[in-house]
Tab-separated table of C-alpha atoms and ligand atoms in Angstrom:
chain	number	residue	atom	x	y	z
A	26	UNK	CA	0.365	0.492	0.004
A	27	UNK	CA	1.115	3.533	-1.066
A	28	UNK	CA	2.709	5.917	2.134
A	29	UNK	CA	1.268	8.664	0.720
A	30	UNK	CA	-2.978	7.715	1.021
A	31	UNK	CA	-5.373	9.237	-1.433
A	32	UNK	CA	-7.583	10.347	1.635
A	33	UNK	CA	-4.499	12.576	2.894
A	34	UNK	CA	-3.989	14.091	-0.719
A	35	UNK	CA	-7.056	14.791	-0.484
A	36	UNK	CA	-7.643	16.632	2.475
A	37	UNK	CA	-3.963	18.672	1.423
A	38	UNK	CA	-5.314	19.495	-1.838
A	39	UNK	CA	-7.734	22.212	-1.379
A	40	UNK	CA	-4.356	24.078	1.095
A	41	UNK	CA	-2.026	23.505	-1.976
A	42	UNK	CA	-4.498	24.734	-4.262
A	43	UNK	CA	-4.550	28.303	-2.368
A	44	UNK	CA	-0.507	28.031	-1.331
A	45	UNK	CA	0.653	27.503	-4.717
A	46	UNK	CA	2.710	31.181	-5.471
A	47	UNK	CA	0.776	33.533	-8.118
A	48	UNK	CA	4.093	35.119	-9.253
A	49	UNK	CA	5.399	31.964	-10.154
A	50	UNK	CA	1.507	30.318	-11.994
A	51	UNK	CA	1.828	33.897	-13.542
A	52	UNK	CA	4.826	33.035	-15.056
A	53	UNK	CA	4.171	29.819	-16.011
A	54	UNK	CA	0.710	31.403	-17.634
A	55	UNK	CA	2.871	33.807	-19.578
A	56	UNK	CA	5.734	31.131	-21.111
A	57	UNK	CA	2.782	29.165	-22.450
A	58	UNK	CA	0.067	31.707	-23.698
A	59	UNK	CA	1.313	31.735	-27.018
A	60	UNK	CA	0.970	27.657	-27.615
A	61	UNK	CA	-1.941	25.973	-28.515
A	62	UNK	CA	-0.756	22.370	-27.702
A	63	UNK	CA	1.510	21.277	-24.734
A	64	UNK	CA	3.346	18.160	-23.441
A	65	UNK	CA	3.424	17.382	-20.253
A	66	UNK	CA	5.491	15.127	-18.011
A	67	UNK	CA	4.477	15.227	-13.998
A	68	UNK	CA	6.634	13.266	-11.925
A	69	UNK	CA	5.041	11.500	-8.360
A	70	UNK	CA	0.950	12.533	-9.772
A	71	UNK	CA	-0.772	10.977	-6.515
A	72	UNK	CA	-4.307	11.542	-7.215
A	73	UNK	CA	-3.604	14.161	-10.267
A	74	UNK	CA	-3.761	16.951	-7.921
A	75	UNK	CA	-0.895	19.218	-9.776
A	76	UNK	CA	-2.875	18.794	-13.555
A	77	UNK	CA	-6.036	19.906	-11.586
A	78	UNK	CA	-4.639	23.102	-10.708
A	79	UNK	CA	-1.920	23.474	-13.358
A	80	UNK	CA	-4.145	22.712	-15.946
A	81	UNK	CA	-5.633	26.074	-15.939
A	82	UNK	CA	-2.657	27.929	-16.818
A	83	UNK	CA	-1.702	26.346	-19.949
A	84	UNK	CA	-2.735	26.059	-23.041
A	85	UNK	CA	-6.420	24.901	-24.875
A	86	UNK	CA	-4.528	21.682	-25.749
A	87	UNK	CA	-2.614	19.546	-23.341
A	88	UNK	CA	-1.205	16.037	-23.097
A	89	UNK	CA	-0.267	15.229	-19.437
A	90	UNK	CA	1.804	11.801	-18.458
A	91	UNK	CA	1.073	10.806	-14.677
A	92	UNK	CA	3.729	8.998	-13.979
A	93	UNK	CA	3.740	7.383	-10.055
A	94	UNK	CA	5.188	4.083	-8.939
A	95	UNK	CA	1.830	3.416	-6.812
A	96	UNK	CA	-0.635	2.351	-9.241
A	97	UNK	CA	-3.955	1.906	-6.850
A	98	UNK	CA	-2.448	6.072	-6.964
A	99	UNK	CA	-3.565	6.338	-10.449
A	100	UNK	CA	-7.232	4.618	-9.976
A	101	UNK	CA	-7.832	7.141	-7.335
A	102	UNK	CA	-6.922	10.401	-10.156
A	103	UNK	CA	-8.633	8.416	-12.517
A	104	UNK	CA	-11.455	8.789	-10.657
A	105	UNK	CA	-10.731	11.979	-9.857
A	106	UNK	CA	-10.216	13.782	-12.808
A	107	UNK	CA	-13.286	12.456	-14.115
A	108	UNK	CA	-15.148	14.139	-11.244
A	109	UNK	CA	-13.546	17.060	-11.859
A	110	UNK	CA	-13.705	17.272	-15.982
A	111	UNK	CA	-16.754	19.179	-17.310
A	112	UNK	CA	-16.967	15.363	-19.399
A	113	UNK	CA	-14.911	12.827	-20.220
A	114	UNK	CA	-14.056	10.252	-22.351
A	115	UNK	CA	-12.104	7.124	-21.709
A	116	UNK	CA	-9.501	5.313	-24.424
A	117	UNK	CA	-8.379	2.170	-23.260
A	118	UNK	CA	-6.562	2.879	-19.649
A	119	UNK	CA	-5.823	6.693	-20.836
A	120	UNK	CA	-8.652	9.298	-20.436
A	121	UNK	CA	-9.253	12.373	-22.822
A	122	UNK	CA	-10.439	15.202	-20.058
A	123	UNK	CA	-12.807	18.256	-21.518
A	124	UNK	CA	-12.810	21.205	-18.926
A	125	UNK	CA	-13.658	24.730	-19.327
A	126	UNK	CA	-12.610	24.301	-23.165
A	127	UNK	CA	-9.658	22.533	-22.854
A	128	UNK	CA	-9.379	19.169	-24.117
A	129	UNK	CA	-6.952	17.726	-21.595
A	130	UNK	CA	-5.506	14.151	-23.168
A	131	UNK	CA	-4.179	12.106	-19.727
A	132	UNK	CA	-1.791	8.676	-20.017
A	133	UNK	CA	-1.054	7.001	-16.795
A	134	UNK	CA	2.171	5.652	-16.525
A	135	UNK	CA	3.546	3.085	-13.563
A	136	UNK	CA	7.297	3.823	-12.769
A	137	UNK	CA	9.856	4.167	-10.503
A	138	UNK	CA	11.087	6.852	-11.088
A	139	UNK	CA	14.858	6.019	-9.024
A	140	UNK	CA	14.938	4.305	-12.063
A	141	UNK	CA	12.611	5.517	-15.079
A	142	UNK	CA	13.043	9.635	-14.738
A	143	UNK	CA	15.688	10.222	-17.369
A	144	UNK	CA	13.882	8.121	-19.794
A	145	UNK	CA	11.091	10.254	-19.159
A	146	UNK	CA	12.376	12.913	-19.093
A	147	UNK	CA	13.727	12.243	-22.758
A	148	UNK	CA	10.948	12.469	-24.480
A	149	UNK	CA	9.097	15.450	-26.678
A	150	UNK	CA	8.156	17.387	-23.489
A	151	UNK	CA	7.579	21.142	-23.131
A	152	UNK	CA	7.204	20.879	-19.150
A	153	UNK	CA	8.057	18.545	-16.396
A	154	UNK	CA	6.174	19.403	-13.120
A	155	UNK	CA	5.951	17.624	-9.700
A	156	UNK	CA	4.047	18.839	-6.954
A	157	UNK	CA	4.603	18.108	-3.297
A	158	UNK	CA	8.030	15.504	-4.489
A	159	UNK	CA	11.371	17.299	-4.718
A	160	UNK	CA	10.986	17.131	-0.307
A	161	UNK	CA	11.489	13.383	-0.743
A	162	UNK	CA	14.061	13.424	-3.753
A	163	UNK	CA	17.937	13.184	-2.814
A	164	UNK	CA	20.169	15.511	-4.101
A	165	UNK	CA	22.077	13.334	-6.724
A	166	UNK	CA	18.210	12.730	-7.998
A	167	UNK	CA	17.438	16.681	-8.347
A	168	UNK	CA	20.966	17.404	-9.781
A	169	UNK	CA	20.736	14.329	-12.623
A	170	UNK	CA	17.261	15.314	-13.124
A	171	UNK	CA	18.302	19.280	-13.675
A	172	UNK	CA	20.701	18.190	-15.803
A	173	UNK	CA	18.360	15.463	-17.761
A	174	UNK	CA	16.052	18.365	-18.203
A	175	UNK	CA	18.090	21.741	-19.780
A	176	UNK	CA	19.221	18.704	-21.670
A	177	UNK	CA	16.235	19.060	-23.312
A	178	UNK	CA	15.721	22.680	-22.633
A	179	UNK	CA	12.563	21.258	-20.983
A	180	UNK	CA	10.414	24.343	-18.950
A	181	UNK	CA	10.205	22.992	-15.332
A	182	UNK	CA	8.149	23.827	-12.265
A	183	UNK	CA	8.216	22.441	-8.810
A	184	UNK	CA	5.566	23.689	-6.493
A	185	UNK	CA	4.768	22.707	-2.929
A	186	UNK	CA	8.090	21.509	-2.156
A	187	UNK	CA	8.730	21.720	1.735
A	188	UNK	CA	11.121	24.060	2.859
A	189	UNK	CA	11.692	23.168	6.525
A	190	UNK	CA	9.198	26.632	8.148
A	191	UNK	CA	6.659	25.191	10.495
A	192	UNK	CA	5.046	27.122	13.393
A	193	UNK	CA	1.736	26.072	15.907
A	194	UNK	CA	-0.127	28.245	17.089
A	195	UNK	CA	-0.074	27.988	19.996
A	196	UNK	CA	3.991	27.551	20.503
A	197	UNK	CA	5.064	25.193	22.680
A	198	UNK	CA	8.386	24.593	24.198
A	199	UNK	CA	8.751	21.189	22.777
A	200	UNK	CA	8.080	22.583	18.838
A	201	UNK	CA	11.484	22.964	18.208
A	202	UNK	CA	12.426	18.852	19.488
A	203	UNK	CA	9.368	17.757	17.430
A	204	UNK	CA	10.536	19.536	14.297
A	205	UNK	CA	13.833	18.688	14.472
A	206	UNK	CA	12.694	14.818	14.530
A	207	UNK	CA	10.669	15.606	11.656
A	208	UNK	CA	13.405	16.678	10.037
A	209	UNK	CA	15.922	14.342	10.588
A	210	UNK	CA	13.248	11.334	9.746
A	211	UNK	CA	12.335	13.290	6.277
A	212	UNK	CA	16.158	13.201	5.053
A	213	UNK	CA	15.931	9.274	5.226
A	214	UNK	CA	15.772	7.209	2.142
A	215	UNK	CA	12.009	7.612	1.071
A	216	UNK	CA	13.894	5.847	-2.672
A	217	UNK	CA	15.292	8.269	-4.132
A	218	UNK	CA	18.523	8.482	-2.035
A	219	UNK	CA	18.371	9.971	1.187
A	220	UNK	CA	16.180	12.493	0.809
A	221	UNK	CA	16.846	16.612	0.401
A	222	UNK	CA	13.989	16.899	2.560
A	223	UNK	CA	14.151	21.018	3.824
A	224	UNK	CA	16.567	22.083	1.021
A	225	UNK	CA	15.230	20.389	-1.974
A	226	UNK	CA	14.172	23.707	-3.089
A	227	UNK	CA	17.353	25.526	-2.702
A	228	UNK	CA	19.548	22.647	-4.464
A	229	UNK	CA	16.500	22.985	-7.493
A	230	UNK	CA	17.110	26.768	-8.007
A	231	UNK	CA	20.803	25.229	-7.952
A	232	UNK	CA	21.173	23.422	-10.032
A	233	UNK	CA	18.793	25.059	-13.413
A	234	UNK	CA	20.498	27.901	-13.311
A	235	UNK	CA	23.849	26.222	-13.346
A	236	UNK	CA	22.308	24.360	-16.438
A	237	UNK	CA	22.391	27.772	-17.526
A	238	UNK	CA	18.075	28.284	-16.410
A	239	UNK	CA	16.407	31.383	-15.363
A	240	UNK	CA	14.472	30.833	-12.144
A	241	UNK	CA	11.516	32.482	-10.483
A	242	UNK	CA	10.883	31.373	-7.095
A	243	UNK	CA	7.877	31.974	-4.746
A	244	UNK	CA	6.630	31.129	-1.241
A	245	UNK	CA	3.591	28.865	-1.548
A	246	UNK	CA	3.383	28.526	2.533
A	247	UNK	CA	-0.107	26.760	4.105
A	248	UNK	CA	-1.464	28.716	6.533
A	249	UNK	CA	-3.648	26.828	8.233
A	250	UNK	CA	-6.356	28.144	10.544
A	251	UNK	CA	-8.772	26.428	13.009
A	252	UNK	CA	-11.519	25.798	10.085
A	253	UNK	CA	-8.744	23.210	9.024
A	254	UNK	CA	-8.433	21.650	12.070
A	255	UNK	CA	-8.787	17.719	10.021
A	256	UNK	CA	-5.721	18.629	8.253
A	257	UNK	CA	-3.932	20.194	11.161
A	258	UNK	CA	-4.428	17.047	13.029
A	259	UNK	CA	-3.035	15.018	10.624
A	260	UNK	CA	0.063	17.040	10.187
A	261	UNK	CA	0.472	16.501	14.264
A	262	UNK	CA	-0.275	12.785	14.223
A	263	UNK	CA	3.208	13.152	10.819
A	264	UNK	CA	5.399	14.889	13.417
A	265	UNK	CA	4.360	11.593	16.574
A	266	UNK	CA	4.996	9.001	14.167
A	267	UNK	CA	7.901	11.016	12.336
A	268	UNK	CA	9.452	11.747	15.769
A	269	UNK	CA	7.963	7.766	17.908
A	270	UNK	CA	10.369	6.564	14.573
A	271	UNK	CA	13.544	8.439	14.725
A	272	UNK	CA	13.821	7.783	17.605
A	273	UNK	CA	15.424	10.617	20.274
A	274	UNK	CA	12.126	12.281	22.337
A	275	UNK	CA	10.970	10.641	25.102
A	276	UNK	CA	7.364	9.230	24.656
A	277	UNK	CA	5.416	10.971	27.534
A	278	UNK	CA	6.893	14.506	25.438
A	279	UNK	CA	5.172	13.074	22.598
A	280	UNK	CA	2.202	12.275	23.884
A	281	UNK	CA	1.897	15.375	25.943
A	282	UNK	CA	2.716	17.966	22.451
A	283	UNK	CA	-0.440	15.607	20.492
A	284	UNK	CA	-2.855	16.581	22.841
A	285	UNK	CA	-2.101	20.308	23.449
A	286	UNK	CA	-4.847	22.101	21.132
A	287	UNK	CA	-4.264	23.965	17.917
A	288	UNK	CA	-5.304	26.575	16.107
A	289	UNK	CA	-3.381	27.292	13.575
A	290	UNK	CA	0.036	25.996	11.399
A	291	UNK	CA	2.245	27.795	9.390
A	292	UNK	CA	4.187	24.726	6.848
A	293	UNK	CA	6.756	26.686	4.460
A	294	UNK	CA	6.912	25.697	0.881
A	295	UNK	CA	8.673	27.052	-2.459
A	296	UNK	CA	7.610	27.078	-6.134
A	297	UNK	CA	10.119	26.664	-8.799
A	298	UNK	CA	9.666	27.871	-12.463
A	299	UNK	CA	12.898	27.249	-14.744
A	300	UNK	CA	13.196	28.324	-18.146
A	301	UNK	CA	16.157	27.753	-20.956
A	302	UNK	CA	17.549	31.603	-19.766
A	303	UNK	CA	18.444	32.166	-23.844
B	425	LIG	C1	3.284	13.916	-1.404
B	425	LIG	S1	2.956	12.767	-2.625
B	425	LIG	C2	2.008	14.458	-3.907
B	425	LIG	C3	1.446	13.613	-5.051
B	425	LIG	C4	1.202	14.793	-5.895
B	425	LIG	N1	1.991	15.116	-6.522
B	425	LIG	C5	0.043	15.709	-5.234
B	425	LIG	O1	0.411	17.078	-5.430
B	425	LIG	O2	-0.707	15.602	-4.369
B	425	LIG	C6	4.235	12.066	-3.273
B	425	LIG	C7	4.291	11.437	-4.939
B	425	LIG	O3	5.204	10.405	-4.880
B	425	LIG	C8	4.998	9.370	-5.065
B	425	LIG	N2	5.951	8.312	-5.841
B	425	LIG	C9	7.635	9.107	-4.304
B	425	LIG	N3	8.128	8.144	-4.546
B	425	LIG	C10	8.048	8.092	-6.446
B	425	LIG	C11	9.275	7.160	-6.977
B	425	LIG	N4	10.677	6.426	-6.670
B	425	LIG	N5	8.540	6.741	-8.201
B	425	LIG	C12	7.094	7.157	-8.111
B	425	LIG	N6	6.352	7.685	-7.083
B	425	LIG	C13	7.090	7.825	-6.340
B	425	LIG	C14	4.103	8.493	-4.587
B	425	LIG	O4	3.709	7.647	-4.694
B	425	LIG	C15	3.452	9.621	-3.758
B	425	LIG	O5	2.040	9.760	-4.840
């Protein structure tokens, strides 16, 4: 079973959509404004949230390849995309969506990006994108990916890369200890080498600049309030599980920390758009 349950991805989708940097989305729209058709590769596509959020920025005809190692998530993505669209046609395993005057062909590919990224990026593409993905990847993975994308002079858009900022309301002294346990856990290997975690967006910007790209970055922080209690509680639970797994904090501290009633949370993310500089 996937580490990323569809229920968790559903819970975060509205917060993700609201958080995206408008400076970066404007740059993405502007880049493709004169195009009729774009071919897009979405890395770690989950339930298809990145397509739902990014398609409105792109031209009337789009072909998306959604790549995930979890076939179950593709099933969840297909059903959610069909509900999201104004109308849909199934074309074998793939699907054609009509949404707000756009025609969007979606191809679902099950692949482990640890071994397949180079081949996938090597296809004829206009945009390589990912959301909430790169903090899972290693610095090395990011370096190789940036080189492969740049070799093809393809545009690149990574959104909602976790950047290490985390603030709870109310603040408690154990917050810092829990955050550091969470970060130690984040740096473990999630299948793409030892994860860059909070440093991933800095590595993305550095690597694309080194390959001669112009990079635009913007904040896409979650600013969660009382009304998003379920998402806050799920974040708290995720921290507690990570802290228990990684060790170093006694069980009572973790239990006391979980039981603090929280009314808000800020979670820092960065959006990155990179295009060939000339
Ligand atoms: C945090 S989820 C984000 C999903 C989606 N992009 C979104 O924004 O809701 C990360 C996704 O990356 C996928 N993933 C992680 N490692 C992968 C790998 N090595 N190969 C393919 N997919 C991977 C997971 O299965 C999961 O769907």
